[in-house]
Amino acid sequence: MAQHDTTGAETGGGEGTAKALARRLHAFRSLGDNCEFGFVQRYGGVEPSGLLRFSYTPLEDLIRGLRCGFADFGGPGDLRLSVSAGGTYYCHSLAYNIWANTGHPAGSIAPEALLEREYGRLAHLKRKFLDELADGSKILVRKLGRDAPDSGFARLAEAVRAHGPATLLCVTEAGQAWRPEPVRRVGDHLIAGRVRRFAPAEQAWEPDLEPWMHLVDGAYALVHGAGPTRLGAEAFPEALALSGRLRRHVGRHREPAISAFTRTVDPAGFDRDAIHVFSSWVWIPEDFSGTRIFAAAGYARLGWRDADLSRRGCWQRVWAAGRLRPEVTAEPIGLGMVGTRRDGFWSIGARFAVGPIPGDAPEPALPRPPARFPGQNLLARLRPRFP
């Protein structure tokens, strides 16, 4: 039974927007397809257990499994281990063609011990999953590809409803024209919403995180009768004061290589459990020939959005989020570029804040930088340290 939720409504409440989003993410469970939504939850700061969280689950096999309560899932002889192209053990259910990422690199654990552990893990998670279906306590997430027929999703919704009142969220792609929009109620315990794009099929760890956070927040608010969480940039408090002024950045190498425009911070001065995000607006001139412009918030990124190099002569925002590692003495925050000393770009609005995403912010209201980047000699005299 859905409960009315008021904490975190409208402004994020006293607990803060980042914690409000994390709490809402706990209310969702993935129905597979691939691991993308599992990474959305991880990058949002939560690690809920879930039967299908990091699984590849074909729709027809999922429907068949739901109709029989996954009776043979994890039964004697059902599971096999294999090694993925990336060198990770996957656990395959022969009965339902479900492939689950175990998270263990090949050779890091004895296969026999891992397989025994997987049988025990699945037995526990299957009971928990069926209980959640029966009491309707979780919102179930499943993506629907552009070419997939709606009839398949209708049969999935029917199979879910046979277990109880759980709400099913159908997620589709909106394309590059995506803007935050309300989640819609389209049927009995069935809601629908859109993200800009899905992660590449073989790179599920690269979700477009900002649309997912808007979607999760809106779906939770609709199902639980709660207000939306404010997701503007001002809702994520600054963790370090940066000037944010207009800057020029130019490559430092004769051949293509990474040039970093960063400063280092001591992780001891920040909450080790919090996710922090660095963001900045960047302007790419028409003659830029580098291959990448990106942000850094420590060496271990969680969510991120690199610059779209096809967009020239306009402002766009890049960002990266991560946890600062307590075992090191210095972590970089700032911008980076892959290119040569002939390449450069402009930036403004540098910000380092608490949260998994930078939050919505208006485009800088400033004169347009030059269409072409100034010469190297001029930049050598003007280039400041960042930030």
PDB file of C-alpha atoms in Angstrom, residues 90-283:
ATOM      1  CA  TYR A  90      28.247 -14.101 -15.130  1.00  0.00           C
ATOM      2  CA  CYS A  91      25.676 -16.474 -13.674  1.00  0.00           C
ATOM      3  CA  HIS A  92      23.242 -17.921 -16.214  1.00  0.00           C
ATOM      4  CA  SER A  93      19.851 -19.403 -15.377  1.00  0.00           C
ATOM      5  CA  LEU A  94      19.098 -22.132 -17.880  1.00  0.00           C
ATOM      6  CA  ALA A  95      15.412 -22.147 -16.959  1.00  0.00           C
ATOM      7  CA  TYR A  96      14.770 -18.459 -17.712  1.00  0.00           C
ATOM      8  CA  ASN A  97      17.763 -17.324 -19.802  1.00  0.00           C
ATOM      9  CA  ILE A  98      18.686 -14.718 -17.178  1.00  0.00           C
ATOM     10  CA  TRP A  99      22.314 -13.571 -17.138  1.00  0.00           C
ATOM     11  CA  ALA A 100      23.406 -11.914 -13.895  1.00  0.00           C
ATOM     12  CA  ASN A 101      26.647 -10.025 -13.369  1.00  0.00           C
ATOM     13  CA  THR A 102      28.227 -11.444 -10.209  1.00  0.00           C
ATOM     14  CA  GLY A 103      30.664  -8.543  -9.866  1.00  0.00           C
ATOM     15  CA  HIS A 104      33.586 -10.968  -9.454  1.00  0.00           C
ATOM     16  CA  PRO A 105      36.464 -10.799 -11.948  1.00  0.00           C
ATOM     17  CA  ALA A 106      37.455 -14.167 -13.378  1.00  0.00           C
ATOM     18  CA  GLY A 107      40.083 -15.790 -11.168  1.00  0.00           C
ATOM     19  CA  SER A 108      39.230 -13.730  -8.075  1.00  0.00           C
ATOM     20  CA  ILE A 109      37.223 -16.547  -6.502  1.00  0.00           C
ATOM     21  CA  ALA A 110      36.949 -20.300  -6.964  1.00  0.00           C
ATOM     22  CA  PRO A 111      34.090 -21.001  -9.425  1.00  0.00           C
ATOM     23  CA  GLU A 112      32.648 -23.723  -7.167  1.00  0.00           C
ATOM     24  CA  ALA A 113      32.493 -21.351  -4.197  1.00  0.00           C
ATOM     25  CA  LEU A 114      30.942 -18.587  -6.296  1.00  0.00           C
ATOM     26  CA  LEU A 115      28.303 -20.884  -7.746  1.00  0.00           C
ATOM     27  CA  GLU A 116      27.320 -22.103  -4.276  1.00  0.00           C
ATOM     28  CA  ARG A 117      27.076 -18.486  -3.140  1.00  0.00           C
ATOM     29  CA  GLU A 118      24.875 -17.620  -6.130  1.00  0.00           C
ATOM     30  CA  TYR A 119      22.428 -20.413  -5.318  1.00  0.00           C
ATOM     31  CA  GLY A 120      22.073 -19.096  -1.772  1.00  0.00           C
ATOM     32  CA  ARG A 121      21.823 -15.455  -2.874  1.00  0.00           C
ATOM     33  CA  LEU A 122      19.119 -16.184  -5.449  1.00  0.00           C
ATOM     34  CA  ALA A 123      17.046 -18.211  -3.007  1.00  0.00           C
ATOM     35  CA  HIS A 124      16.978 -15.268  -0.581  1.00  0.00           C
ATOM     36  CA  LEU A 125      16.368 -12.591  -3.230  1.00  0.00           C
ATOM     37  CA  LYS A 126      13.635 -14.591  -4.959  1.00  0.00           C
ATOM     38  CA  ARG A 127      11.620 -14.853  -1.732  1.00  0.00           C
ATOM     39  CA  LYS A 128      12.118 -11.144  -1.102  1.00  0.00           C
ATOM     40  CA  PHE A 129      11.129 -10.228  -4.656  1.00  0.00           C
ATOM     41  CA  LEU A 130       7.909 -12.252  -4.543  1.00  0.00           C
ATOM     42  CA  ASP A 131       7.014 -10.671  -1.185  1.00  0.00           C
ATOM     43  CA  GLU A 132       7.540  -7.201  -2.671  1.00  0.00           C
ATOM     44  CA  LEU A 133       5.326  -8.096  -5.617  1.00  0.00           C
ATOM     45  CA  ALA A 134       2.597  -9.305  -3.270  1.00  0.00           C
ATOM     46  CA  ASP A 135       2.556  -6.252  -1.007  1.00  0.00           C
ATOM     47  CA  GLY A 136       3.102  -3.707  -3.786  1.00  0.00           C
ATOM     48  CA  SER A 137       5.810  -1.945  -1.795  1.00  0.00           C
ATOM     49  CA  LYS A 138       8.164  -1.254  -4.714  1.00  0.00           C
ATOM     50  CA  ILE A 139       7.953   0.476  -8.077  1.00  0.00           C
ATOM     51  CA  LEU A 140       9.161  -1.921 -10.781  1.00  0.00           C
ATOM     52  CA  VAL A 141      11.241  -0.518 -13.638  1.00  0.00           C
ATOM     53  CA  ARG A 142      11.436  -1.869 -17.174  1.00  0.00           C
ATOM     54  CA  LYS A 143      12.703  -0.151 -20.308  1.00  0.00           C
ATOM     55  CA  LEU A 144      10.827  -0.364 -23.613  1.00  0.00           C
ATOM     56  CA  GLY A 145      12.932   0.038 -26.739  1.00  0.00           C
ATOM     57  CA  ARG A 146      11.719   2.115 -29.664  1.00  0.00           C
ATOM     58  CA  ASP A 147      11.119  -0.936 -31.840  1.00  0.00           C
ATOM     59  CA  ALA A 148       9.556  -3.114 -29.134  1.00  0.00           C
ATOM     60  CA  PRO A 149       5.778  -3.661 -29.441  1.00  0.00           C
ATOM     61  CA  ASP A 150       3.530  -2.264 -26.725  1.00  0.00           C
ATOM     62  CA  SER A 151       1.756  -5.622 -26.582  1.00  0.00           C
ATOM     63  CA  GLY A 152       4.743  -7.184 -24.842  1.00  0.00           C
ATOM     64  CA  PHE A 153       4.680  -4.576 -22.121  1.00  0.00           C
ATOM     65  CA  ALA A 154       0.928  -5.055 -21.669  1.00  0.00           C
ATOM     66  CA  ARG A 155       1.514  -8.765 -21.038  1.00  0.00           C
ATOM     67  CA  LEU A 156       4.304  -7.903 -18.593  1.00  0.00           C
ATOM     68  CA  ALA A 157       1.950  -5.604 -16.679  1.00  0.00           C
ATOM     69  CA  GLU A 158      -0.631  -8.400 -16.545  1.00  0.00           C
ATOM     70  CA  ALA A 159       1.957 -10.863 -15.195  1.00  0.00           C
ATOM     71  CA  VAL A 160       3.005  -8.367 -12.501  1.00  0.00           C
ATOM     72  CA  ARG A 161      -0.596  -7.650 -11.457  1.00  0.00           C
ATOM     73  CA  ALA A 162      -1.226 -11.352 -10.953  1.00  0.00           C
ATOM     74  CA  HIS A 163       1.089 -11.191  -7.911  1.00  0.00           C
ATOM     75  CA  GLY A 164      -0.278  -8.032  -6.268  1.00  0.00           C
ATOM     76  CA  PRO A 165      -0.606  -4.243  -6.504  1.00  0.00           C
ATOM     77  CA  ALA A 166       2.991  -3.340  -7.413  1.00  0.00           C
ATOM     78  CA  THR A 167       3.309  -0.377  -9.790  1.00  0.00           C
ATOM     79  CA  LEU A 168       5.145  -0.923 -13.083  1.00  0.00           C
ATOM     80  CA  LEU A 169       7.098   1.983 -14.604  1.00  0.00           C
ATOM     81  CA  CYS A 170       7.534   1.820 -18.387  1.00  0.00           C
ATOM     82  CA  VAL A 171      10.578   3.830 -19.495  1.00  0.00           C
ATOM     83  CA  THR A 172      11.092   4.968 -23.092  1.00  0.00           C
ATOM     84  CA  GLU A 173      13.582   7.210 -24.905  1.00  0.00           C
ATOM     85  CA  ALA A 174      12.686  10.792 -25.798  1.00  0.00           C
ATOM     86  CA  GLY A 175      15.781  11.643 -27.824  1.00  0.00           C
ATOM     87  CA  GLN A 176      17.921  14.757 -27.640  1.00  0.00           C
ATOM     88  CA  ALA A 177      14.849  16.995 -27.369  1.00  0.00           C
ATOM     89  CA  TRP A 178      14.171  15.612 -23.869  1.00  0.00           C
ATOM     90  CA  ARG A 179      13.120  18.093 -21.209  1.00  0.00           C
ATOM     91  CA  PRO A 180      11.906  17.330 -17.663  1.00  0.00           C
ATOM     92  CA  GLU A 181       8.274  16.287 -17.895  1.00  0.00           C
ATOM     93  CA  PRO A 182       5.644  14.698 -15.610  1.00  0.00           C
ATOM     94  CA  VAL A 183       5.393  10.946 -15.285  1.00  0.00           C
ATOM     95  CA  ARG A 184       2.032   9.760 -16.630  1.00  0.00           C
ATOM     96  CA  ARG A 185      -0.454   7.245 -15.246  1.00  0.00           C
ATOM     97  CA  VAL A 186      -1.436   5.092 -18.233  1.00  0.00           C
ATOM     98  CA  GLY A 187      -3.261   2.197 -16.601  1.00  0.00           C
ATOM     99  CA  ASP A 188      -4.045   0.305 -13.429  1.00  0.00           C
ATOM    100  CA  HIS A 189      -0.760   0.329 -11.440  1.00  0.00           C
ATOM    101  CA  LEU A 190       1.016   1.280 -14.680  1.00  0.00           C
ATOM    102  CA  ILE A 191       2.915   4.545 -15.176  1.00  0.00           C
ATOM    103  CA  ALA A 192       5.185   5.786 -17.960  1.00  0.00           C
ATOM    104  CA  GLY A 193       8.020   8.267 -18.323  1.00  0.00           C
ATOM    105  CA  ARG A 194      10.937   9.094 -20.581  1.00  0.00           C
ATOM    106  CA  VAL A 195      14.680   9.653 -20.412  1.00  0.00           C
ATOM    107  CA  ARG A 196      16.827  11.268 -23.085  1.00  0.00           C
ATOM    108  CA  ARG A 197      18.580   8.066 -24.081  1.00  0.00           C
ATOM    109  CA  PHE A 198      19.346   4.587 -22.831  1.00  0.00           C
ATOM    110  CA  ALA A 199      22.899   3.508 -22.099  1.00  0.00           C
ATOM    111  CA  PRO A 200      24.616   1.666 -24.979  1.00  0.00           C
ATOM    112  CA  ALA A 201      23.712  -2.021 -24.979  1.00  0.00           C
ATOM    113  CA  GLU A 202      27.229  -3.164 -24.070  1.00  0.00           C
ATOM    114  CA  GLN A 203      27.974  -0.206 -21.785  1.00  0.00           C
ATOM    115  CA  ALA A 204      25.151  -0.254 -19.255  1.00  0.00           C
ATOM    116  CA  TRP A 205      27.412   1.575 -16.795  1.00  0.00           C
ATOM    117  CA  GLU A 206      26.987   4.790 -18.856  1.00  0.00           C
ATOM    118  CA  PRO A 207      23.421   5.940 -18.100  1.00  0.00           C
ATOM    119  CA  ASP A 208      22.309   9.497 -18.867  1.00  0.00           C
ATOM    120  CA  LEU A 209      21.868  10.175 -15.178  1.00  0.00           C
ATOM    121  CA  GLU A 210      20.095  13.542 -15.028  1.00  0.00           C
ATOM    122  CA  PRO A 211      16.952  12.411 -16.930  1.00  0.00           C
ATOM    123  CA  TRP A 212      16.870   9.235 -14.825  1.00  0.00           C
ATOM    124  CA  MET A 213      16.912  11.276 -11.595  1.00  0.00           C
ATOM    125  CA  HIS A 214      14.040  13.435 -12.832  1.00  0.00           C
ATOM    126  CA  LEU A 215      12.134  10.294 -13.825  1.00  0.00           C
ATOM    127  CA  VAL A 216      12.676   8.530 -10.494  1.00  0.00           C
ATOM    128  CA  ASP A 217      11.654  11.610  -8.540  1.00  0.00           C
ATOM    129  CA  GLY A 218       8.517  12.124 -10.624  1.00  0.00           C
ATOM    130  CA  ALA A 219       7.481   8.470 -10.514  1.00  0.00           C
ATOM    131  CA  TYR A 220       7.908   8.310  -6.751  1.00  0.00           C
ATOM    132  CA  ALA A 221       5.910  11.517  -6.286  1.00  0.00           C
ATOM    133  CA  LEU A 222       3.066  10.245  -8.481  1.00  0.00           C
ATOM    134  CA  VAL A 223       2.790   6.832  -6.820  1.00  0.00           C
ATOM    135  CA  HIS A 224       3.154   8.058  -3.222  1.00  0.00           C
ATOM    136  CA  GLY A 225       1.161  11.267  -3.473  1.00  0.00           C
ATOM    137  CA  ALA A 226       4.238  13.346  -2.642  1.00  0.00           C
ATOM    138  CA  GLY A 227       5.532  16.635  -3.921  1.00  0.00           C
ATOM    139  CA  PRO A 228       8.461  16.747  -6.343  1.00  0.00           C
ATOM    140  CA  THR A 229      11.977  17.271  -5.103  1.00  0.00           C
ATOM    141  CA  ARG A 230      13.452  20.557  -6.249  1.00  0.00           C
ATOM    142  CA  LEU A 231      16.285  19.682  -8.630  1.00  0.00           C
ATOM    143  CA  GLY A 232      17.699  23.091  -9.418  1.00  0.00           C
ATOM    144  CA  ALA A 233      21.422  23.683  -8.965  1.00  0.00           C
ATOM    145  CA  GLU A 234      20.739  25.775  -5.845  1.00  0.00           C
ATOM    146  CA  ALA A 235      19.283  22.690  -4.126  1.00  0.00           C
ATOM    147  CA  PHE A 236      22.724  21.061  -4.099  1.00  0.00           C
ATOM    148  CA  PRO A 237      24.903  22.974  -1.614  1.00  0.00           C
ATOM    149  CA  GLU A 238      28.408  24.029  -2.587  1.00  0.00           C
ATOM    150  CA  ALA A 239      31.155  21.963  -0.989  1.00  0.00           C
ATOM    151  CA  LEU A 240      33.961  24.282  -2.056  1.00  0.00           C
ATOM    152  CA  ALA A 241      33.820  27.904  -3.167  1.00  0.00           C
ATOM    153  CA  LEU A 242      35.093  28.389  -6.736  1.00  0.00           C
ATOM    154  CA  SER A 243      35.289  31.664  -8.637  1.00  0.00           C
ATOM    155  CA  GLY A 244      33.294  30.435 -11.641  1.00  0.00           C
ATOM    156  CA  ARG A 245      34.569  33.251 -13.873  1.00  0.00           C
ATOM    157  CA  LEU A 246      35.132  33.035 -17.622  1.00  0.00           C
ATOM    158  CA  ARG A 247      38.360  31.197 -18.464  1.00  0.00           C
ATOM    159  CA  ARG A 248      40.336  30.062 -21.477  1.00  0.00           C
ATOM    160  CA  HIS A 249      41.882  26.599 -21.613  1.00  0.00           C
ATOM    161  CA  VAL A 250      44.431  25.378 -24.153  1.00  0.00           C
ATOM    162  CA  GLY A 251      46.168  22.058 -24.688  1.00  0.00           C
ATOM    163  CA  ARG A 252      49.704  21.610 -23.431  1.00  0.00           C
ATOM    164  CA  HIS A 253      51.057  18.917 -25.720  1.00  0.00           C
ATOM    165  CA  ARG A 254      52.459  18.793 -29.248  1.00  0.00           C
ATOM    166  CA  GLU A 255      50.732  15.434 -29.899  1.00  0.00           C
ATOM    167  CA  PRO A 256      47.176  14.495 -28.796  1.00  0.00           C
ATOM    168  CA  ALA A 257      47.134  13.843 -25.043  1.00  0.00           C
ATOM    169  CA  ILE A 258      45.227  14.720 -21.884  1.00  0.00           C
ATOM    170  CA  SER A 259      45.630  18.260 -20.575  1.00  0.00           C
ATOM    171  CA  ALA A 260      44.183  18.748 -17.075  1.00  0.00           C
ATOM    172  CA  PHE A 261      42.826  22.079 -15.850  1.00  0.00           C
ATOM    173  CA  THR A 262      42.265  21.016 -12.269  1.00  0.00           C
ATOM    174  CA  ARG A 263      43.084  21.733  -8.679  1.00  0.00           C
ATOM    175  CA  THR A 264      43.624  19.106  -5.996  1.00  0.00           C
ATOM    176  CA  VAL A 265      41.622  18.779  -2.804  1.00  0.00           C
ATOM    177  CA  ASP A 266      42.233  16.803   0.359  1.00  0.00           C
ATOM    178  CA  PRO A 267      39.402  14.248   0.802  1.00  0.00           C
ATOM    179  CA  ALA A 268      39.760  14.555   4.580  1.00  0.00           C
ATOM    180  CA  GLY A 269      37.961  17.895   4.385  1.00  0.00           C
ATOM    181  CA  PHE A 270      34.803  16.411   2.869  1.00  0.00           C
ATOM    182  CA  ASP A 271      32.088  13.929   3.863  1.00  0.00           C
ATOM    183  CA  ARG A 272      33.491  10.544   2.799  1.00  0.00           C
ATOM    184  CA  ASP A 273      30.000   9.064   2.407  1.00  0.00           C
ATOM    185  CA  ALA A 274      28.608  11.863   0.228  1.00  0.00           C
ATOM    186  CA  ILE A 275      28.749  12.015  -3.555  1.00  0.00           C
ATOM    187  CA  HIS A 276      30.240  15.255  -4.863  1.00  0.00           C
ATOM    188  CA  VAL A 277      29.826  16.733  -8.326  1.00  0.00           C
ATOM    189  CA  PHE A 278      31.954  19.187 -10.284  1.00  0.00           C
ATOM    190  CA  SER A 279      30.193  21.052 -13.101  1.00  0.00           C
ATOM    191  CA  SER A 280      31.030  23.805 -15.545  1.00  0.00           C
ATOM    192  CA  TRP A 281      29.669  25.394 -18.696  1.00  0.00           C
ATOM    193  CA  VAL A 282      31.984  25.048 -21.704  1.00  0.00           C
ATOM    194  CA  TRP A 283      32.084  26.708 -25.134  1.00  0.00           C
TER     195      TRP A 283
END
